[in-house]
Every structure is written in C-alpha cells, then in structure tokens.
Amino acid sequence: MHSIMEQIQTKRILLGLTGGIAAYKGAELTRLLVNQGIQIQVVMTEAACHFITPTTMQALSGKPVFTSQWGEHTADHMAHISLSRATDAIIIAPATADFIAKLAHGLADDLLSTLCLARNCPLLVAPAMNRQMWESPATQRNIRQLVADGVTILGPVNGTQACGEEGMGRMQEPTELAHTVLTFLKPKSLSGVKFLLTAGPTYEAIDPVRGITNRSSGKMGYAIAQAALELGAEVTLISGPTALSSPHGAALVNVTSAAEMFEAVQKHVADADIFIAVAAVADYHVAQPREQKIKKSSGGLTLELLPNPDILGYVSGLPKPPFCVGFAAESHNLHEYAATKRKIKKIPLLAANLVQQAIGANDNELILFDDAGEHVLPRADKLTVARALLQHIVNLYRQGE
Ligand code: CTP
C-alpha cells in the first residue's frame, strides 16, 4: 500500500508549454490543477514565451518558471534531471507539430525536450496545430512512434481553429485535460502488485549465424506490460529478441534462448504476484550448437533437438505459485486445444488466439478460458485488448486474495 506521504507526492505535475496559440489554455489548465491541490512546475520553450509570458505562468503556478537549460534556477545546469525526477508525470499542452517531431526522434536541443528525454515518469502529450499539419504523414508517423514508445496522446479534437480553418487539430479543452490528469494521479488499482511477464520469441542457435525461432513480434506481451504499468503495477518484462522499445517503467530483462528465459524467470519469480507467459517459447533447442558456421554439403543435414523446459509449467507447479496466465496461439481447433492446455498447465486463466490473425498484427482478438467458461475480448488494437485482459486478470486475482 502507498503511504499518505507517497500519495501526496503523486500530485506533482510538470506542465510543458510549447509555441502555439493554445498556450493560453495552459494557463487555465494550471489554474484548474492548482485548485485541486496539485503542484505544478511549468517549463516553457522559447517559442511558448511568444504566446504567453512566464510571469503569467509563475503567478498561476506559484513557482518560478523554467525557460532555459542555462537558467539561473539551478546552479549545476542539471535542471533537465532535477525537474524530470521531481515530478510524477509530464504533460505537454499544447504540443506543437515541431515538438512532437522532436519527441519522436529523441532530440534534446532545449530544456523541455531534454527533460522529456531524461524522464523516468509517464509523458502525456496534448497536440495542438492546424489540421493540415496534424494530418500530414510526418506528424501521423511521429504520433504513431510516440504511442509505440508508451506516450499517452490526449486529443486533438475537431473544431474551429485559430487560423480560421475547421478540422482536427484543436487542443482538448483545459477542463478535459485536467480531468485526465486527475484520473491519472488517482491511487492506482495495482499499486504494489508485482507482475512478471515473458514476451517475444526465443532463439535457439544452430551455429553462429543460424537458429530456430518462433514467429512472434512481442507486441502483445509489451502491450500487457504497458497496461499493467498504467494501473500502477511493478512490471518485470523478460523478453526474447524483438524490435520493440521497453514500456516506460518496466524492468526489462533481455534474453535470447528458452534456457536464458527460464533462468531469468527462476531468478525473478519469487517476488511475483502475477505471472503472464506471453512468450512464444521454442519447444526445442539444438543438442549441440556448432561453434563454427556449418558449411553446406551435398548431403542432408540432421540436427538433434532436445526439449526446452516448460517455463509456465514450472511456475504453475511451484509450491506457492503466483497467479498464472498462459497464452495459446493455435492454428486450428482453438477452443478444444486451449481448454485442454489450461488444464494441462494447471493455470486459472488462458488467453487464446488464432495465429493467422495475431502474429505481427497491431490488433488482436482473444478468447479467455477460465473456471467460469469462455469470454471473448473483441478485436481491437493490442493495447485496448491488453487493458481488457488485465481487467479480467485483476478481477480473478482479487477474488483469490
Ligand atoms: N510456454 C512456456 N515455456 C515453454 C513453452 C510454452 O512458458 N517451453 C508457455 C507460453 O508462453 C504460453 C503457453 O506456455 O503461455 C502455451 O504455450 P504453447 O507452446 O502454445 O503450448 P505447448 O504446451 O508448447 O503446446 P503445443 O506446442 O503443443 O501447442
């Protein structure tokens, strides 16, 4: 449980203003949040100062406003570190197309972009721009990148724009942004709950350049990790090779083979309250991987394969197992195989999907199997499905507490 002190500390927000006409709404947002007892630290880009003055923001927030990496407020010029550590979330409102592009590419050429890069807390971004700028392929690409990086995008909304045009690109209203921030700061339902997840494929070496692997992008496992983090859980993510970046706040353990994944799980499982095995673990490894590259010859090649440890089976068989959730990707007979797999693995919940529909895709549909029967989580993007799955897991987990 969080102590009262920790709950008070969760009410600190760093509000970043960038240079758009909606910067004046940042003033209203500050007032609304300060009225709710939230401490606001304002940081403005140089461009933002052309739209609203730091003096206004200082008067509303009751704190000196930072506008430069080289400001007078910190003696050691480490404002980007101290500011990003002294807050529980950063919200950029308004976020211009330019600032979004900088975030997406990890640029750090002023205080606000640098502290965003240096942060170890959630980042919320409220875009505000002309509709053409919003719809441009570059901005859309940058937004997709931010979502993939675990950034929460708030809006924009449709409506009349400062330039007189009509369309998508208006910043969400301050009342709506304030509501989102307050919800975000509420004590989290999974505070103190420890999740251990496996995700992605494993890779079993044949020789230095070849190996056996399973098709898995890791997207579903990473989305579940992110959904758990959003609810305040502590997440350890043991991942096989993927092209994904770790969700912010997760403790990522990179592994390659099933044996390494098994070892990492054994190391971390004692702490776990909930174990979710999303990884597509290779069922076999090569008995004797060659140290040197195998040269082709005219004849065939026979490889001896030995079974890998069943990681989920091991965890569910522990004397005091965490709440275990398994995954099954089936190509056919999904209902029959999944229900049987849940019994064999002795786990309370198994989530199944059809491989044809899931692998590498950005969306997914899951069928959950538990003691009560089957539940369908309808097709949606993987983060939405992950959030719904997590709700189901939490309900079952709480019943058993
Ligand atoms: N799993 C695991 N360790 C393994 C194999 C699988 O932890 N060595 C986990 C997966 O992460 C998944 C579940 O077990 O949560 C189901 O895996 P799957 O490979 O589909 O099941 P198997 O028992 O291997 O059955 P089959 O290959 O016959 O479908």
PDB file of C-alpha atoms in Angstrom, residues 102-238:
ATOM      1  CA  LYS A 102      11.457  16.272 -31.582  1.00  0.00           C
ATOM      2  CA  LEU A 103       9.974  13.862 -29.039  1.00  0.00           C
ATOM      3  CA  ALA A 104       9.533  11.163 -31.668  1.00  0.00           C
ATOM      4  CA  HIS A 105      13.165  11.432 -32.686  1.00  0.00           C
ATOM      5  CA  GLY A 106      14.676  11.886 -29.253  1.00  0.00           C
ATOM      6  CA  LEU A 107      16.017  15.355 -29.987  1.00  0.00           C
ATOM      7  CA  ALA A 108      17.149  17.341 -26.987  1.00  0.00           C
ATOM      8  CA  ASP A 109      18.011  20.890 -28.028  1.00  0.00           C
ATOM      9  CA  ASP A 110      16.232  22.837 -25.313  1.00  0.00           C
ATOM     10  CA  LEU A 111      15.288  22.303 -21.678  1.00  0.00           C
ATOM     11  CA  LEU A 112      11.804  20.858 -22.287  1.00  0.00           C
ATOM     12  CA  SER A 113      12.845  18.332 -24.941  1.00  0.00           C
ATOM     13  CA  THR A 114      15.910  17.370 -22.888  1.00  0.00           C
ATOM     14  CA  LEU A 115      13.959  16.701 -19.718  1.00  0.00           C
ATOM     15  CA  CYS A 116      11.393  14.676 -21.680  1.00  0.00           C
ATOM     16  CA  LEU A 117      14.244  12.514 -22.948  1.00  0.00           C
ATOM     17  CA  ALA A 118      15.735  12.245 -19.457  1.00  0.00           C
ATOM     18  CA  ARG A 119      12.428  11.416 -17.749  1.00  0.00           C
ATOM     19  CA  ASN A 120      11.607   8.266 -15.831  1.00  0.00           C
ATOM     20  CA  CYS A 121       7.901   9.089 -15.450  1.00  0.00           C
ATOM     21  CA  PRO A 122       4.857   8.962 -17.749  1.00  0.00           C
ATOM     22  CA  LEU A 123       4.518  11.526 -20.515  1.00  0.00           C
ATOM     23  CA  LEU A 124       1.172  12.892 -21.713  1.00  0.00           C
ATOM     24  CA  VAL A 125       1.009  14.951 -24.874  1.00  0.00           C
ATOM     25  CA  ALA A 126      -1.871  17.199 -25.985  1.00  0.00           C
ATOM     26  CA  PRO A 127      -1.272  18.123 -29.650  1.00  0.00           C
ATOM     27  CA  ALA A 128      -2.495  21.466 -30.964  1.00  0.00           C
ATOM     28  CA  MET A 129      -1.962  22.539 -34.561  1.00  0.00           C
ATOM     29  CA  ASN A 130      -3.506  23.361 -37.892  1.00  0.00           C
ATOM     30  CA  ARG A 131      -5.453  20.436 -39.357  1.00  0.00           C
ATOM     31  CA  GLN A 132      -3.131  20.043 -42.343  1.00  0.00           C
ATOM     32  CA  MET A 133      -0.154  19.852 -40.039  1.00  0.00           C
ATOM     33  CA  TRP A 134      -1.976  17.266 -37.908  1.00  0.00           C
ATOM     34  CA  GLU A 135      -2.944  15.163 -40.919  1.00  0.00           C
ATOM     35  CA  SER A 136       0.470  15.320 -42.569  1.00  0.00           C
ATOM     36  CA  PRO A 137       2.131  11.904 -42.948  1.00  0.00           C
ATOM     37  CA  ALA A 138       5.113  13.155 -40.938  1.00  0.00           C
ATOM     38  CA  THR A 139       3.038  14.147 -37.899  1.00  0.00           C
ATOM     39  CA  GLN A 140       0.984  10.968 -38.083  1.00  0.00           C
ATOM     40  CA  ARG A 141       4.189   8.931 -38.288  1.00  0.00           C
ATOM     41  CA  ASN A 142       5.587  10.777 -35.271  1.00  0.00           C
ATOM     42  CA  ILE A 143       2.401  10.228 -33.276  1.00  0.00           C
ATOM     43  CA  ARG A 144       2.486   6.502 -34.043  1.00  0.00           C
ATOM     44  CA  GLN A 145       6.088   6.454 -32.861  1.00  0.00           C
ATOM     45  CA  LEU A 146       5.167   8.188 -29.604  1.00  0.00           C
ATOM     46  CA  VAL A 147       2.320   5.736 -28.978  1.00  0.00           C
ATOM     47  CA  ALA A 148       4.738   2.859 -29.613  1.00  0.00           C
ATOM     48  CA  ASP A 149       7.112   4.479 -27.116  1.00  0.00           C
ATOM     49  CA  GLY A 150       4.401   4.413 -24.451  1.00  0.00           C
ATOM     50  CA  VAL A 151       3.497   8.111 -24.585  1.00  0.00           C
ATOM     51  CA  THR A 152      -0.164   8.949 -23.914  1.00  0.00           C
ATOM     52  CA  ILE A 153      -1.685  11.162 -26.608  1.00  0.00           C
ATOM     53  CA  LEU A 154      -4.633  13.324 -25.490  1.00  0.00           C
ATOM     54  CA  GLY A 155      -6.731  14.531 -28.421  1.00  0.00           C
ATOM     55  CA  PRO A 156      -6.614  16.623 -30.506  1.00  0.00           C
ATOM     56  CA  VAL A 157     -10.278  17.382 -31.186  1.00  0.00           C
ATOM     57  CA  ASN A 158     -12.291  18.628 -34.122  1.00  0.00           C
ATOM     58  CA  GLY A 159     -13.403  22.231 -34.323  1.00  0.00           C
ATOM     59  CA  THR A 160     -12.698  25.779 -35.385  1.00  0.00           C
ATOM     60  CA  GLN A 161      -9.022  26.597 -35.450  1.00  0.00           C
ATOM     61  CA  ALA A 162      -7.193  29.812 -34.617  1.00  0.00           C
ATOM     62  CA  CYS A 163      -6.261  30.146 -38.298  1.00  0.00           C
ATOM     63  CA  GLY A 164      -9.946  30.144 -39.228  1.00  0.00           C
ATOM     64  CA  GLU A 165      -9.968  26.648 -40.701  1.00  0.00           C
ATOM     65  CA  GLU A 166     -12.231  23.897 -39.465  1.00  0.00           C
ATOM     66  CA  GLY A 167     -10.999  20.418 -38.608  1.00  0.00           C
ATOM     67  CA  MET A 168      -8.918  18.121 -36.439  1.00  0.00           C
ATOM     68  CA  GLY A 169      -6.099  19.732 -34.509  1.00  0.00           C
ATOM     69  CA  ARG A 170      -7.657  21.786 -31.714  1.00  0.00           C
ATOM     70  CA  MET A 171      -6.216  21.085 -28.311  1.00  0.00           C
ATOM     71  CA  GLN A 172      -8.530  19.383 -25.853  1.00  0.00           C
ATOM     72  CA  GLU A 173     -10.194  21.871 -23.527  1.00  0.00           C
ATOM     73  CA  PRO A 174      -8.397  22.547 -20.202  1.00  0.00           C
ATOM     74  CA  THR A 175     -11.305  21.056 -18.201  1.00  0.00           C
ATOM     75  CA  GLU A 176     -10.962  17.798 -20.120  1.00  0.00           C
ATOM     76  CA  LEU A 177      -7.166  17.756 -19.786  1.00  0.00           C
ATOM     77  CA  ALA A 178      -7.442  18.494 -16.061  1.00  0.00           C
ATOM     78  CA  HIS A 179      -9.901  15.621 -15.676  1.00  0.00           C
ATOM     79  CA  THR A 180      -7.487  13.253 -17.447  1.00  0.00           C
ATOM     80  CA  VAL A 181      -4.567  14.366 -15.304  1.00  0.00           C
ATOM     81  CA  LEU A 182      -6.579  13.953 -12.088  1.00  0.00           C
ATOM     82  CA  THR A 183      -7.680  10.449 -13.112  1.00  0.00           C
ATOM     83  CA  PHE A 184      -4.086   9.688 -13.963  1.00  0.00           C
ATOM     84  CA  LEU A 185      -2.948  10.756 -10.497  1.00  0.00           C
ATOM     85  CA  LYS A 186      -5.553   8.783  -8.568  1.00  0.00           C
ATOM     86  CA  PRO A 187      -4.111   5.951  -6.472  1.00  0.00           C
ATOM     87  CA  LYS A 188      -3.659   3.071  -8.888  1.00  0.00           C
ATOM     88  CA  SER A 189      -5.597  -0.171  -8.522  1.00  0.00           C
ATOM     89  CA  LEU A 190      -2.463  -2.290  -8.960  1.00  0.00           C
ATOM     90  CA  SER A 191      -0.115  -0.294  -6.747  1.00  0.00           C
ATOM     91  CA  GLY A 192       2.276  -2.678  -5.077  1.00  0.00           C
ATOM     92  CA  VAL A 193       1.270  -5.660  -7.256  1.00  0.00           C
ATOM     93  CA  LYS A 194       4.261  -7.295  -8.923  1.00  0.00           C
ATOM     94  CA  PHE A 195       3.939  -8.650 -12.451  1.00  0.00           C
ATOM     95  CA  LEU A 196       6.387 -10.957 -14.162  1.00  0.00           C
ATOM     96  CA  LEU A 197       5.910 -11.354 -17.913  1.00  0.00           C
ATOM     97  CA  THR A 198       7.602 -13.284 -20.667  1.00  0.00           C
ATOM     98  CA  ALA A 199       7.253 -11.889 -24.183  1.00  0.00           C
ATOM     99  CA  GLY A 200       8.529 -12.249 -27.719  1.00  0.00           C
ATOM    100  CA  PRO A 201      10.103 -15.309 -29.298  1.00  0.00           C
ATOM    101  CA  THR A 202      13.123 -17.307 -28.171  1.00  0.00           C
ATOM    102  CA  TYR A 203      16.037 -18.058 -30.476  1.00  0.00           C
ATOM    103  CA  GLU A 204      17.894 -21.361 -30.323  1.00  0.00           C
ATOM    104  CA  ALA A 205      21.272 -21.267 -32.017  1.00  0.00           C
ATOM    105  CA  ILE A 206      22.267 -23.918 -34.563  1.00  0.00           C
ATOM    106  CA  ASP A 207      25.609 -22.260 -35.306  1.00  0.00           C
ATOM    107  CA  PRO A 208      26.871 -18.648 -35.019  1.00  0.00           C
ATOM    108  CA  VAL A 209      24.648 -17.445 -37.856  1.00  0.00           C
ATOM    109  CA  ARG A 210      21.636 -19.732 -37.853  1.00  0.00           C
ATOM    110  CA  GLY A 211      18.972 -20.611 -35.388  1.00  0.00           C
ATOM    111  CA  ILE A 212      15.469 -21.865 -34.704  1.00  0.00           C
ATOM    112  CA  THR A 213      12.853 -19.377 -33.602  1.00  0.00           C
ATOM    113  CA  ASN A 214       9.131 -18.797 -33.391  1.00  0.00           C
ATOM    114  CA  ARG A 215       7.203 -16.070 -35.154  1.00  0.00           C
ATOM    115  CA  SER A 216       6.333 -13.506 -32.522  1.00  0.00           C
ATOM    116  CA  SER A 217       6.668  -9.718 -32.605  1.00  0.00           C
ATOM    117  CA  GLY A 218       6.352  -9.345 -28.826  1.00  0.00           C
ATOM    118  CA  LYS A 219       3.665  -6.661 -29.329  1.00  0.00           C
ATOM    119  CA  MET A 220       1.010  -8.400 -27.221  1.00  0.00           C
ATOM    120  CA  GLY A 221       3.345  -9.017 -24.272  1.00  0.00           C
ATOM    121  CA  TYR A 222       4.654  -5.456 -24.367  1.00  0.00           C
ATOM    122  CA  ALA A 223       1.094  -4.089 -24.540  1.00  0.00           C
ATOM    123  CA  ILE A 224       0.121  -6.122 -21.456  1.00  0.00           C
ATOM    124  CA  ALA A 225       3.202  -4.815 -19.652  1.00  0.00           C
ATOM    125  CA  GLN A 226       2.174  -1.279 -20.512  1.00  0.00           C
ATOM    126  CA  ALA A 227      -1.434  -1.833 -19.404  1.00  0.00           C
ATOM    127  CA  ALA A 228      -0.177  -3.177 -16.052  1.00  0.00           C
ATOM    128  CA  LEU A 229       2.145  -0.184 -15.637  1.00  0.00           C
ATOM    129  CA  GLU A 230      -0.754   2.192 -16.302  1.00  0.00           C
ATOM    130  CA  LEU A 231      -2.548   0.674 -13.309  1.00  0.00           C
ATOM    131  CA  GLY A 232       0.493   1.190 -11.109  1.00  0.00           C
ATOM    132  CA  ALA A 233       1.867  -2.364 -11.129  1.00  0.00           C
ATOM    133  CA  GLU A 234       5.566  -3.133 -10.844  1.00  0.00           C
ATOM    134  CA  VAL A 235       6.481  -4.946 -14.027  1.00  0.00           C
ATOM    135  CA  THR A 236       9.435  -7.157 -14.867  1.00  0.00           C
ATOM    136  CA  LEU A 237       9.410  -7.972 -18.561  1.00  0.00           C
ATOM    137  CA  ILE A 238      11.571 -10.886 -19.670  1.00  0.00           C
TER     138      ILE A 238
END
